[in-house]
XYZ file of C-alpha atoms in Angstrom:
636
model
C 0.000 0.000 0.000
C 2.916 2.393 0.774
C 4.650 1.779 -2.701
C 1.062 2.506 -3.902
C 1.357 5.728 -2.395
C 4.493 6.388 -3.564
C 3.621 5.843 -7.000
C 0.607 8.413 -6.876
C 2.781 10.905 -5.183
C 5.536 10.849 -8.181
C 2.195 10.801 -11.135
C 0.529 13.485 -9.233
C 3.682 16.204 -8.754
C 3.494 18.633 -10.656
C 6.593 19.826 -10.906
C 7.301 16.766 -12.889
C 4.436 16.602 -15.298
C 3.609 13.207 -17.373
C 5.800 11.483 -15.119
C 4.102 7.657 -15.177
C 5.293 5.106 -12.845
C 5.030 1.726 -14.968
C 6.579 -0.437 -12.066
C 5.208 0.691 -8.211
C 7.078 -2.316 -7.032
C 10.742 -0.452 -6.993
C 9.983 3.382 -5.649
C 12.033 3.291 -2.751
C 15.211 1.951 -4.974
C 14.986 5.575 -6.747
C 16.711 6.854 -3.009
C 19.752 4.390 -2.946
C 21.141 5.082 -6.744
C 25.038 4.904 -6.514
C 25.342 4.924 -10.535
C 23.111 7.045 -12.755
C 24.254 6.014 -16.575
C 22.403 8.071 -19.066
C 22.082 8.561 -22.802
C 23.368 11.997 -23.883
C 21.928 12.740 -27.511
C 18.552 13.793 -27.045
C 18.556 12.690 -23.599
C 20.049 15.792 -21.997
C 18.896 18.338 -24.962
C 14.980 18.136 -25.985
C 16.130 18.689 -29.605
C 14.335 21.809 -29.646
C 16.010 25.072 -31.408
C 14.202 27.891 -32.228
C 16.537 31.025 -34.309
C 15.825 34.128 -32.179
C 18.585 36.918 -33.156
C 20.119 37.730 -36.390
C 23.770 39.851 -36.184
C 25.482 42.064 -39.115
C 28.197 43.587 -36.572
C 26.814 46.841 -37.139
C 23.079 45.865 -36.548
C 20.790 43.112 -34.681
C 17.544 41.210 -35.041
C 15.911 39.810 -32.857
C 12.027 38.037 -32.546
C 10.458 41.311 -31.964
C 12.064 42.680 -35.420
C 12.163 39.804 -38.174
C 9.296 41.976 -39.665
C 12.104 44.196 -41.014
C 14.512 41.331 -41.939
C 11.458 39.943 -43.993
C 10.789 43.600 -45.849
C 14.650 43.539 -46.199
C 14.596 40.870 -48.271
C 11.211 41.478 -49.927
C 12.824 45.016 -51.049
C 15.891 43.574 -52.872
C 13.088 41.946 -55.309
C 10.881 45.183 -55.675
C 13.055 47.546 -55.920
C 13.899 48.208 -59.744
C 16.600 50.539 -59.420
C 18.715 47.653 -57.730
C 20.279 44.975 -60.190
C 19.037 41.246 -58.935
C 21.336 40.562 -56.217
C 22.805 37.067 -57.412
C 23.814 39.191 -60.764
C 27.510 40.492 -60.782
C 27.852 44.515 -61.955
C 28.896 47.703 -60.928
C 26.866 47.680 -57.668
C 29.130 45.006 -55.737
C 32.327 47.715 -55.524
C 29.813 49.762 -54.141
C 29.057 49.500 -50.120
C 25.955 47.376 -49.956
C 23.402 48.792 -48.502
C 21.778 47.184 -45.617
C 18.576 45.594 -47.707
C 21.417 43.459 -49.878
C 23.584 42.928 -46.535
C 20.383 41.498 -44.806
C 19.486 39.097 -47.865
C 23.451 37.782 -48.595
C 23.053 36.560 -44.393
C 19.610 35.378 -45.219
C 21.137 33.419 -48.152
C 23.816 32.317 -46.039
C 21.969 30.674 -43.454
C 19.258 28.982 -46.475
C 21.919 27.373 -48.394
C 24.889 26.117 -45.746
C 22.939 22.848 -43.974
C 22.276 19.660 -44.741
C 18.870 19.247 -44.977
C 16.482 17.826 -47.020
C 12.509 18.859 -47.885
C 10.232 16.337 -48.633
C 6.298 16.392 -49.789
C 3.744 14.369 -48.423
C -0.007 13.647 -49.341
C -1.894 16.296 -47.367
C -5.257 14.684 -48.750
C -6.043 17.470 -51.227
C -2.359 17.213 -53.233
C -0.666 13.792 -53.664
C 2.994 13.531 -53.420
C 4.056 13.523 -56.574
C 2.222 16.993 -57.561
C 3.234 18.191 -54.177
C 6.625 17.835 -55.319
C 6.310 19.158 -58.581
C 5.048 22.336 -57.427
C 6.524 22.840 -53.950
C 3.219 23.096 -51.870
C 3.833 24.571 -48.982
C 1.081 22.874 -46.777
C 3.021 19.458 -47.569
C 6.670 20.243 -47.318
C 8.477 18.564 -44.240
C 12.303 19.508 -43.184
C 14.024 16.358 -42.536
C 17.786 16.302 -41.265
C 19.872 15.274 -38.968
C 20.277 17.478 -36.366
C 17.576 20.154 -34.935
C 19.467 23.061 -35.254
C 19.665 22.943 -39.217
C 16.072 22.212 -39.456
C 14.815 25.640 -37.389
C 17.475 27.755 -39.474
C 15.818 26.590 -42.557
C 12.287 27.168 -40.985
C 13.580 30.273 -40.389
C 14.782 31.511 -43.298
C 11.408 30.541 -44.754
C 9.246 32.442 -42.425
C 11.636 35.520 -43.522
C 10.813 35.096 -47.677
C 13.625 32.314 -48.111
C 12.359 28.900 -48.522
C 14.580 25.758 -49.121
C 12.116 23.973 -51.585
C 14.145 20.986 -53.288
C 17.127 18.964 -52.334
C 19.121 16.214 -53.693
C 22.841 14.737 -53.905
C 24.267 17.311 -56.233
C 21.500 20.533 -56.351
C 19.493 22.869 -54.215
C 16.757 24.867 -55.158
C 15.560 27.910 -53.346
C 12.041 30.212 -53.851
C 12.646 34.099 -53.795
C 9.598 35.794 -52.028
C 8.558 36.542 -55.782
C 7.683 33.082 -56.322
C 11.086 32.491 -58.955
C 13.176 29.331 -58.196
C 16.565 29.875 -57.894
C 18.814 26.361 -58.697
C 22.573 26.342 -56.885
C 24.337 22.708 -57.803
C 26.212 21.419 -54.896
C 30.013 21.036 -55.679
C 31.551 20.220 -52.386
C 30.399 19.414 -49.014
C 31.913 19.096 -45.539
C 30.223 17.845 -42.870
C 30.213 18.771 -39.481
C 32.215 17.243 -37.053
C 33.219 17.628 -33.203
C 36.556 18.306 -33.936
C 36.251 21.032 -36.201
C 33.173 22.070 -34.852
C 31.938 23.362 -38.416
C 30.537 22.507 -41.663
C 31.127 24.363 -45.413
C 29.220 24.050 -48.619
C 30.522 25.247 -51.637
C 27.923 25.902 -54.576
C 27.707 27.240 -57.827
C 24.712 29.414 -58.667
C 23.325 28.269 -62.488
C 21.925 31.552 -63.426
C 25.511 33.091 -62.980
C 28.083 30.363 -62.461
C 28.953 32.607 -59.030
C 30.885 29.782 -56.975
C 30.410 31.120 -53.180
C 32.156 28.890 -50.316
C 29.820 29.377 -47.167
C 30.567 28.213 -43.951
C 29.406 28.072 -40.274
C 30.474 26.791 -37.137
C 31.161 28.005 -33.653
C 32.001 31.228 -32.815
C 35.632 30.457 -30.703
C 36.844 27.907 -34.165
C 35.171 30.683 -36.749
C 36.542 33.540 -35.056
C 40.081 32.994 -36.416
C 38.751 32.115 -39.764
C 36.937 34.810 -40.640
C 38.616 38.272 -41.589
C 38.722 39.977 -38.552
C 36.611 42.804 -37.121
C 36.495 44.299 -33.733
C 32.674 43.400 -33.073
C 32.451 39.495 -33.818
C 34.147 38.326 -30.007
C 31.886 41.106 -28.324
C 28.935 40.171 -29.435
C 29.260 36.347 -29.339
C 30.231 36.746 -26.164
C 27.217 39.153 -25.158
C 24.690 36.226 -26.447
C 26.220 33.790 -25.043
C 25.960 35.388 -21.446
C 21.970 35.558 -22.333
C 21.816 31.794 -22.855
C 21.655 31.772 -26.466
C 23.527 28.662 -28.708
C 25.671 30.965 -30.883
C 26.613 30.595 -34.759
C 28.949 31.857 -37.055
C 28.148 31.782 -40.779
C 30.387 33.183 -43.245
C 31.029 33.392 -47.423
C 33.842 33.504 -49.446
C 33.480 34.612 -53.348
C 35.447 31.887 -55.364
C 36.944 31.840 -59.220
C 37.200 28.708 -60.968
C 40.311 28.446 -60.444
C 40.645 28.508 -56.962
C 37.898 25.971 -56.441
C 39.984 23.449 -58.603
C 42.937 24.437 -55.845
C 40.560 23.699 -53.326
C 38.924 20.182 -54.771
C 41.745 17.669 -53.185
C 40.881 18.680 -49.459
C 38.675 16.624 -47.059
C 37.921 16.395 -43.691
C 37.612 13.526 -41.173
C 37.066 13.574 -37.600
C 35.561 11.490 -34.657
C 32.898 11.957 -32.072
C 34.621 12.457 -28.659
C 34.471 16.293 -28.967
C 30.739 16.345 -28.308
C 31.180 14.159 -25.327
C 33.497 16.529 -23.563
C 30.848 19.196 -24.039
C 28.334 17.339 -22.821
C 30.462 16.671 -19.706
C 30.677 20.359 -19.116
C 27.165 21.733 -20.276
C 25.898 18.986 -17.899
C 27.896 19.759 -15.064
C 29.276 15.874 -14.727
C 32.710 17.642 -14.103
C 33.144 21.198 -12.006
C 35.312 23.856 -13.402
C 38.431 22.920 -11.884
C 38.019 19.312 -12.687
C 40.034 17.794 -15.749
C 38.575 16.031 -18.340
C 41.112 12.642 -19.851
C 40.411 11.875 -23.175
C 41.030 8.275 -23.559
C 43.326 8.379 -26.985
C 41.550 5.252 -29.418
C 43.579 1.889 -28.858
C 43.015 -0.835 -30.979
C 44.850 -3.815 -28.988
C 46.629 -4.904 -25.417
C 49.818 -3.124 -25.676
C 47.874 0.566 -25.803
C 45.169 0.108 -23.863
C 48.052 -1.097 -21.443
C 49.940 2.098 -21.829
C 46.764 4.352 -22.046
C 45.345 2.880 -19.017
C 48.586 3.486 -17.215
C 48.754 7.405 -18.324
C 44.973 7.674 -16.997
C 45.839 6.013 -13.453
C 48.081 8.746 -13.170
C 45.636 11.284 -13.151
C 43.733 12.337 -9.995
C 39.897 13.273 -9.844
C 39.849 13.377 -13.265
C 36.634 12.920 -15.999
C 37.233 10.493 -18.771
C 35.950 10.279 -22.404
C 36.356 7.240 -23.715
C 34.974 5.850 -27.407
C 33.077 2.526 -27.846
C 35.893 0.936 -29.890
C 38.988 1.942 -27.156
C 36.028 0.677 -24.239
C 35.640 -2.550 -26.073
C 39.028 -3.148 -26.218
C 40.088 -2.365 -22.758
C 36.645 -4.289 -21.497
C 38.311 -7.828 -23.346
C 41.807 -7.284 -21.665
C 41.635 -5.244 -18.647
C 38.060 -5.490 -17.023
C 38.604 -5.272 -13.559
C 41.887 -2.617 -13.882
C 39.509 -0.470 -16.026
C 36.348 -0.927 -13.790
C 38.236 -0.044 -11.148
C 39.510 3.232 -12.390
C 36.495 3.779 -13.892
C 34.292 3.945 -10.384
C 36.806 6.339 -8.740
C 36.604 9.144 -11.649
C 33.935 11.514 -10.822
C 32.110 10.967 -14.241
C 32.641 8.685 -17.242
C 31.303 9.963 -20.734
C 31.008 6.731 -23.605
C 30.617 7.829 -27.435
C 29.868 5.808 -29.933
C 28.464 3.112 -27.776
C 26.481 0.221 -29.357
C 23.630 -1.105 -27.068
C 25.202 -4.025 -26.154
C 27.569 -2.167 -24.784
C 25.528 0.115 -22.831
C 23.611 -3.178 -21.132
C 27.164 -4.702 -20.586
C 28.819 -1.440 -18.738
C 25.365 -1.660 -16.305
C 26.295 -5.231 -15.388
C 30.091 -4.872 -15.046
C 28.883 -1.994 -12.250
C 26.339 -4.319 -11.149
C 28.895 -6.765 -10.575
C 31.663 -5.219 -9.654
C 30.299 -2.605 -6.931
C 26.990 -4.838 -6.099
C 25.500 -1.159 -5.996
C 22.491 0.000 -7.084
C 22.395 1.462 -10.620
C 20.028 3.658 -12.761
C 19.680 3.646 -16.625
C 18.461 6.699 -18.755
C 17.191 6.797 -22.163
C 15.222 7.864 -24.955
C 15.817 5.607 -27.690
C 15.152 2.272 -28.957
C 19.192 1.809 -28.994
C 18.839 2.455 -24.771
C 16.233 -0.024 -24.277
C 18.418 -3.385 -23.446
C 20.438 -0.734 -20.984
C 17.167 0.052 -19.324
C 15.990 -2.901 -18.667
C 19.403 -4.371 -17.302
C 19.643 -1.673 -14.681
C 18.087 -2.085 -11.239
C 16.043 1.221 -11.911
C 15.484 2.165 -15.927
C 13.834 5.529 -16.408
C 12.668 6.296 -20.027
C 12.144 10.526 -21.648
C 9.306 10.793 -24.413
C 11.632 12.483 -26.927
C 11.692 13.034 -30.677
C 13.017 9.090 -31.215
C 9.460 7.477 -29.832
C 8.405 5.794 -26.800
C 10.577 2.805 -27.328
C 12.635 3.532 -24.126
C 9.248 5.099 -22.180
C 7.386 1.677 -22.650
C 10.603 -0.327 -21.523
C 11.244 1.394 -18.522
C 10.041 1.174 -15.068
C 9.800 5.581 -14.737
C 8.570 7.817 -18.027
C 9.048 11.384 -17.698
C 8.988 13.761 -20.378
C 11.934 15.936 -19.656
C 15.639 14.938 -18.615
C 15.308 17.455 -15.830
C 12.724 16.059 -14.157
C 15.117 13.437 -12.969
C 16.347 15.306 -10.616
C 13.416 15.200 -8.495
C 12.368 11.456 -9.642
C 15.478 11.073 -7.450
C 16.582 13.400 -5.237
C 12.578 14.502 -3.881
C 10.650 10.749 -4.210
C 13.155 8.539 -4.725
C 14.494 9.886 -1.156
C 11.376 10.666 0.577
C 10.029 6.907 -0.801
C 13.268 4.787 0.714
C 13.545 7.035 4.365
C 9.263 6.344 4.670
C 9.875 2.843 3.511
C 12.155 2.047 6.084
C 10.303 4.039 8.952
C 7.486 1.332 7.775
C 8.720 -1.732 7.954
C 10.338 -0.594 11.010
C 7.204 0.163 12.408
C 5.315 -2.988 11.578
C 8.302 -4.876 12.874
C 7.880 -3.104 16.154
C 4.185 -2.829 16.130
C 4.428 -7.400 16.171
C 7.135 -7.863 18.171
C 5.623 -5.565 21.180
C 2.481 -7.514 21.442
C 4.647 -10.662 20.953
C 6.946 -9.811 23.766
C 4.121 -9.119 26.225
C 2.561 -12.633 25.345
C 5.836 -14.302 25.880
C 5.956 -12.201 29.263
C 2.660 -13.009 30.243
C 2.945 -16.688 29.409
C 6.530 -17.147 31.345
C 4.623 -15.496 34.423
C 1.780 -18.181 34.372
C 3.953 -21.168 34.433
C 4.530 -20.830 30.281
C 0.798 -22.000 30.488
C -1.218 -21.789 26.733
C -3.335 -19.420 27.549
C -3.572 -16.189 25.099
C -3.491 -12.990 26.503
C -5.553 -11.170 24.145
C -8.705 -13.187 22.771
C -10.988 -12.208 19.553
C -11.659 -8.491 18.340
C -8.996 -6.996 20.491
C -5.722 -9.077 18.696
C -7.471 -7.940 15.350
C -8.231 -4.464 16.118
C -4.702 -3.972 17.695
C -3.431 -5.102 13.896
C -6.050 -2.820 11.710
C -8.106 0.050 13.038
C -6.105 0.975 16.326
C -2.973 1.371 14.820
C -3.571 0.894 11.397
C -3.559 4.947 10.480
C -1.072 5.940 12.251
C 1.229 3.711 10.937
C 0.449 4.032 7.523
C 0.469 7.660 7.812
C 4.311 7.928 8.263
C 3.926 7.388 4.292
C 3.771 11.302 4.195
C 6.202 11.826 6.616
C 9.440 14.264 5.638
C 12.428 15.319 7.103
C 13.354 18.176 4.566
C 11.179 20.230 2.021
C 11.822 18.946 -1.521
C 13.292 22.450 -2.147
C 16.382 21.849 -0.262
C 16.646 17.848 -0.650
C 16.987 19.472 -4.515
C 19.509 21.821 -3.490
C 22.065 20.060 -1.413
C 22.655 16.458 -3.383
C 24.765 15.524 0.165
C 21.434 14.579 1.802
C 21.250 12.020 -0.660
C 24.291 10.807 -0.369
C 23.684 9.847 2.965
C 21.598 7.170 1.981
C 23.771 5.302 0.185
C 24.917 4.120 3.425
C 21.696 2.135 3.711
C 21.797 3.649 7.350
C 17.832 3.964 7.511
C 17.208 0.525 7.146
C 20.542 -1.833 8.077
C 21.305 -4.060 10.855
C 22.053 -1.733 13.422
C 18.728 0.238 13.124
C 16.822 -3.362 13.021
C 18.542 -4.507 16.333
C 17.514 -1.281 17.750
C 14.029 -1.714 17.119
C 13.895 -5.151 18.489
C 15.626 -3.643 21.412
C 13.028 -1.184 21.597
C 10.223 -3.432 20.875
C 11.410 -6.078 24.085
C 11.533 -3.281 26.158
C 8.364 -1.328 25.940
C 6.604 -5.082 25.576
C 8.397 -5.888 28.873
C 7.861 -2.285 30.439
C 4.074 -2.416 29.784
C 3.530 -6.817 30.785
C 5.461 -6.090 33.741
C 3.960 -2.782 34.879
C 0.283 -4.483 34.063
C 1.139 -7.267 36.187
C 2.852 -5.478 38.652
C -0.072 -2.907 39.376
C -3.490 -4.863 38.615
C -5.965 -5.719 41.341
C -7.848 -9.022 42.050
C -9.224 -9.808 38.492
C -7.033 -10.895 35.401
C -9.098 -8.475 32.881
C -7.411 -5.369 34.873
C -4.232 -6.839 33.491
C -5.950 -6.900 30.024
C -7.266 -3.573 30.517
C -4.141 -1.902 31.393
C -1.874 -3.447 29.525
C -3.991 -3.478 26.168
C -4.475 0.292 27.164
C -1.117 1.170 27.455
C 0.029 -0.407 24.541
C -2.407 0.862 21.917
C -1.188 4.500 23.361
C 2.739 3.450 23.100
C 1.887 2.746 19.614
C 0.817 6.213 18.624
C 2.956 7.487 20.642
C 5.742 5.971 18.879
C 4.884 6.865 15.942
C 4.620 10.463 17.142
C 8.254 10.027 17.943
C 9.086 8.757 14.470
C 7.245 11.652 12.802
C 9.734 14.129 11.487
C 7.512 16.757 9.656
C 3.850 16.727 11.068
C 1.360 16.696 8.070
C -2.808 17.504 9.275
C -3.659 13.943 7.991
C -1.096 12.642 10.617
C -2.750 14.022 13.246
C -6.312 13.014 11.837
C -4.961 9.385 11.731
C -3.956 9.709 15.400
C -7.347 11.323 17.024
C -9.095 8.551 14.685
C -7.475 5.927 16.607
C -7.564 6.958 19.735
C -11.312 7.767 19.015
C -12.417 4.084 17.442
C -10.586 2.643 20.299
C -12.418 5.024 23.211
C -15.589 4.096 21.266
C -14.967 0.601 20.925
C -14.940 0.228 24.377
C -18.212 -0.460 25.238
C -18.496 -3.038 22.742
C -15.798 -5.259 23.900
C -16.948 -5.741 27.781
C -16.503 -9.641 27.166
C -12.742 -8.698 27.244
C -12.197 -5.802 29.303
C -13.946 -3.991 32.699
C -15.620 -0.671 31.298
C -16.113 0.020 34.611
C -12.620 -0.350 35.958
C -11.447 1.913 33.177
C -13.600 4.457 33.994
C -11.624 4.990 37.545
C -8.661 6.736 38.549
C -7.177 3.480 39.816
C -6.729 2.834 35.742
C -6.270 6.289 34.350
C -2.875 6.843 36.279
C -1.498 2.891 36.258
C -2.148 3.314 32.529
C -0.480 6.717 33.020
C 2.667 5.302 34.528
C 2.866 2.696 32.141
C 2.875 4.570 29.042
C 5.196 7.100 30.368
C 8.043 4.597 31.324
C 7.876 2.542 28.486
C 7.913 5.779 25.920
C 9.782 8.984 28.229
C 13.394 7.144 28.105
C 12.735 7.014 24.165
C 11.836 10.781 23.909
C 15.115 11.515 26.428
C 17.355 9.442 24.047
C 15.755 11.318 20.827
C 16.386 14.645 22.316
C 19.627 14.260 23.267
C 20.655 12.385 20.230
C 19.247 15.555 18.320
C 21.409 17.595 20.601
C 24.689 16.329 20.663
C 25.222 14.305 17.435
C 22.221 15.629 14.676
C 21.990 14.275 11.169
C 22.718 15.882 8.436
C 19.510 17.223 7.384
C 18.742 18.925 10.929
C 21.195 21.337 10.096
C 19.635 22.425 7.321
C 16.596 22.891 8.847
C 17.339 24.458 11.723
């Protein structure tokens, strides 16, 4: 019933909307994750990019303004006293005027990408016609990465549209409605090592050649020719949060581009993992990052391995092809390092190798591990890992279906975690705790009771009072430590260290098991022995005080567990207390209502209940005093 609870708590927050809990068996496992292993493309960004600021150096737009970058470029069609701007004439060795400046950028951005429109049936238009004349209503961007696709939407919205694509052509519309037809002669893609890509084309109307390129602002920066605003202002955006590009265009002559033909570039995959490291904050700011150099057999994976042991609180990157290799000669050296570095970042990972890297940890560390993933590829990782938690994103549900947590964002992870995955293991443990307690009172008194009376087989609570004492007396109370707290969820969120702590397993080991046996013998013994000790002639006195005094040491207990009182808590208490007062007179078979309507009871009952629970309160106090946990300092 408690996992239950736990379950609807993590659905129903709404800080982490469309969370859905597809396992309510494993809640309380969320609080005792040692390793959290997580896809990173897609995962961490929702592949979401929307273009919000154009730059010339001398002049900005940004969403409020791409009114005027869209007249801009309407105006270099209309006006007639302007040549066509693709056309070559007197006008370039003039200063272009801001309407031509606008458009070149415009062109810039709508011709340097790699994607690729395509035309569905919209029900009105098949494909085939679609295609033929561009419809607008059926065109659909497809291309690798986000980013491309909302610089080409972009452009469109602005008069630009990007409305054919193949291997060696592109075709653009002018806001006029003409079709413009560039033939691709060269591409080069983008990779994370030269964190840029270049197109070169050759316009058909003019057999112009123009080499355009973009890329990052720090790699571009010393490509371009240089001006004394490009730094500034990247560096201005980039302080408001926003991803920054440089695009740029060089004029070619045939000759040059034949120069230029015998280049390529190559490059691997392990840049982007290294920024993901940092835009994540796996590593701090004074933390290196090792990038494991790619081995292909035992002697360098021997001497690479060696090099990284050197290192000290260090990240490491580390490709699929190096990790296989150092997986089939070095396991347990690697594993080893591997679990001391503060963060490991995989590329290039097949999913085998994902599921295999959650059961070496598994294995190795015998620690609890989480899994994270929103694609099909992450599915055999999520479902080796003790908890799997699967984000809706752009690549399906794949990975949502497989795992035992959906949520919809990667940031909402956080508080799967940190807020229930905490609050579910600490209430879990006060539980069974509790129920432990709650059996091995009344089982202590009957062993008391029986060893008194000559170990004779007689029960010492008959019928309705052994079943109430299980459901309705102390059933509430109990099960309302399922909303108990020690911290808000704002600061279990902002110091990670609370969590930490439970790695431990302190809340529910050994030690704290022992000490509620301990407890439960002596406030069994306490209340058996008091009973005995104080009752008059008839045995139901002993009944009635005992029974009494233990249904109170059982909310009073859990009073003393309660860490953050919550209305229903208090509700669950009075209800008790209240079924059992009213109860009463129903159970007169069992116990005196007359003898506990005395004083003779009240204070024996008194007496009891105060020895067997006051030490406990004393101990709690001073405990609080002189050695507090963590999270008492935070709240104090």
């Amino acid at each position: 019933m408690g996992k239950i609870v736990y379950s609807w708590m993590i659905r129903r927050d709404p800080k982490i909307p469309g969370t859905v809990v597809r396992s309510s068996t494993i809640p309380e496992q969320l609080g005792r994750i040692s390793y959290l292993l997580t896809d990173k493309t897609g995962t961490l960004t929702q592949n979401e990019m929307v273009f919000k600021r154009l730059h010339l150096g001398t002049v900005a737009y940004g969403m409020d303004s791409m009114d005027e970058v869209q007249s801009h470029i309407f105006s270099v069609y209309t006006q007639p006293s302007q040549d066509p701007p693709a056309q070559k004439g007197t006008t370039t060795k003039v200063r272009k005027t801001m309407s031509s400046r606008v458009y070149e950028a415009v062109k810039g951005i709508a011709l340097c990408h790699n994607v690729t429109p395509s035309y569905e049936s919209n029900g009105v238009t098949d494909q085939a016609e679609a295609e033929r004349q561009f419809e607008d209503s059926c065109r659909v961007y497809q291309a690798s990465s986000p980013d491309e696709v909302a610089l080409v939407q972009w452009t469109e919205s602005v008069g630009l549209t990007l409305v054919g694509r193949d291997q060696s052509s592109m075709q653009l519309r002018t806001p006029g409605g003409q079709i413009m037809n560039f033939t691709i002669l060269q591409i080069f893609p983008f990779t994370y090592e030269s964190k840029r890509m270049g197109i070169i084309v050759r316009e058909d109307s003019t057999g112009e050649i123009t080499f355009y390129m973009k890329g990052a602002d720090v790699v571009m920066a010393g490509i371009v020719q240089y001006n004394d605003w490009l730094e500034e202002e990247c560096g201005n955006m980039a302080r408001e949060g926003l991803r920054v590009l440089v695009v740029a265009k060089k004029s070619l002559t045939e000759e040059q581009y034949q120069d230029f033909e015998v280049w390529m570039l190559t490059g691997d995959k392990l840049e982007t993992a290294t920024c993901t490291a940092k835009n994540a904050h796996l590593v701090t700011r004074n933390q290196d990052i090792h990038i494991f150099r790619p081995v292909t057999n035992r002697g360098e994976a021997h001497l690479e391995l060696n090099a990284f042991r050197r290192k000290h609180d260090c990240a490491l990157v580390i490709s699929g092809d190096s990790l296989e290799v150092c997986l089939k000669y070095y396991e347990y050296e690697f594993m080893e390092l591997a679990c001391q570095c503060p963060a490991v970042v995989c590329c290039r990972c097949a999913p085998t190798q994902k599921a295999q890297i959650v059961r070496l940890l598994q294995e190795r560390t015998g620690k609890l591990t989480c899994a994270v993933g929103d694609g099909g590829n992450d599915v055999s990782m999520i479902q080796e890992a003790d908890c799997g938690v699967g984000v809706e994103g752009k690549e399906g549900k794949q990975a949502s279906l497989a795992a035992d947590f959906s949520i919809t964002q990667f940031k909402h992870l956080g508080r799967l975690l940190m807020v229930h995955g905490r609050n579910s293991y600490k209430r879990s443990a006060a539980l069974s705790q509790f129920v432990i307690h709650r059996s091995l009172c009344i089982s202590t008194m009957q062993a008391v009771f029986s060893s008194v009376f000559y170990f004779a087989s007689v029960p010492l609570y008959q019928g309705f009072l052994i079943i109430g004492y299980s459901t309705i007396y102390t059933m509430f109370p109990v099960f309302s430590l399922v909303l108990d707290k020690d911290v808000k969820s704002e600061v279990a969120m902002l110091y990670p260290e609370l969590y930490k702590d439970l790695l431990k397993g302190r809340p529910l080991s050994y030690k704290t098991f022992l000490i509620w046996v301990l407890i439960s013998i002596y406030q069994g013994s306490i209340i058996m022995y008091g009973a005995l000790l104080l009752f008059e002639s008839e045995f139901v006195h002993i009944v009635a005080i005992s029974f009494t005094s233990l249904i109170l040491t059982e909310l009073l207990m859990v009073a003393l567990t309660i860490q953050t009182w919550h209305w229903l808590m208090i509700v669950a208490e009075l209800l008790s207390l209240s079924c059992y007062i009213a109860s009463l007179v129903f159970l007169h078979e069992f116990i005196d209502v007359y003898f506990i309507t005395t004083v003779s009871f009240l204070w024996k009952v008194t007496v009891i209940t105060l020895v067997s629970c006051l030490p406990l309160y004393v101990l709690k106090y001073l405990r609080r005093k002189f050695s507090p946990p963590s999270y008492s300092k935070l709240t104090s």
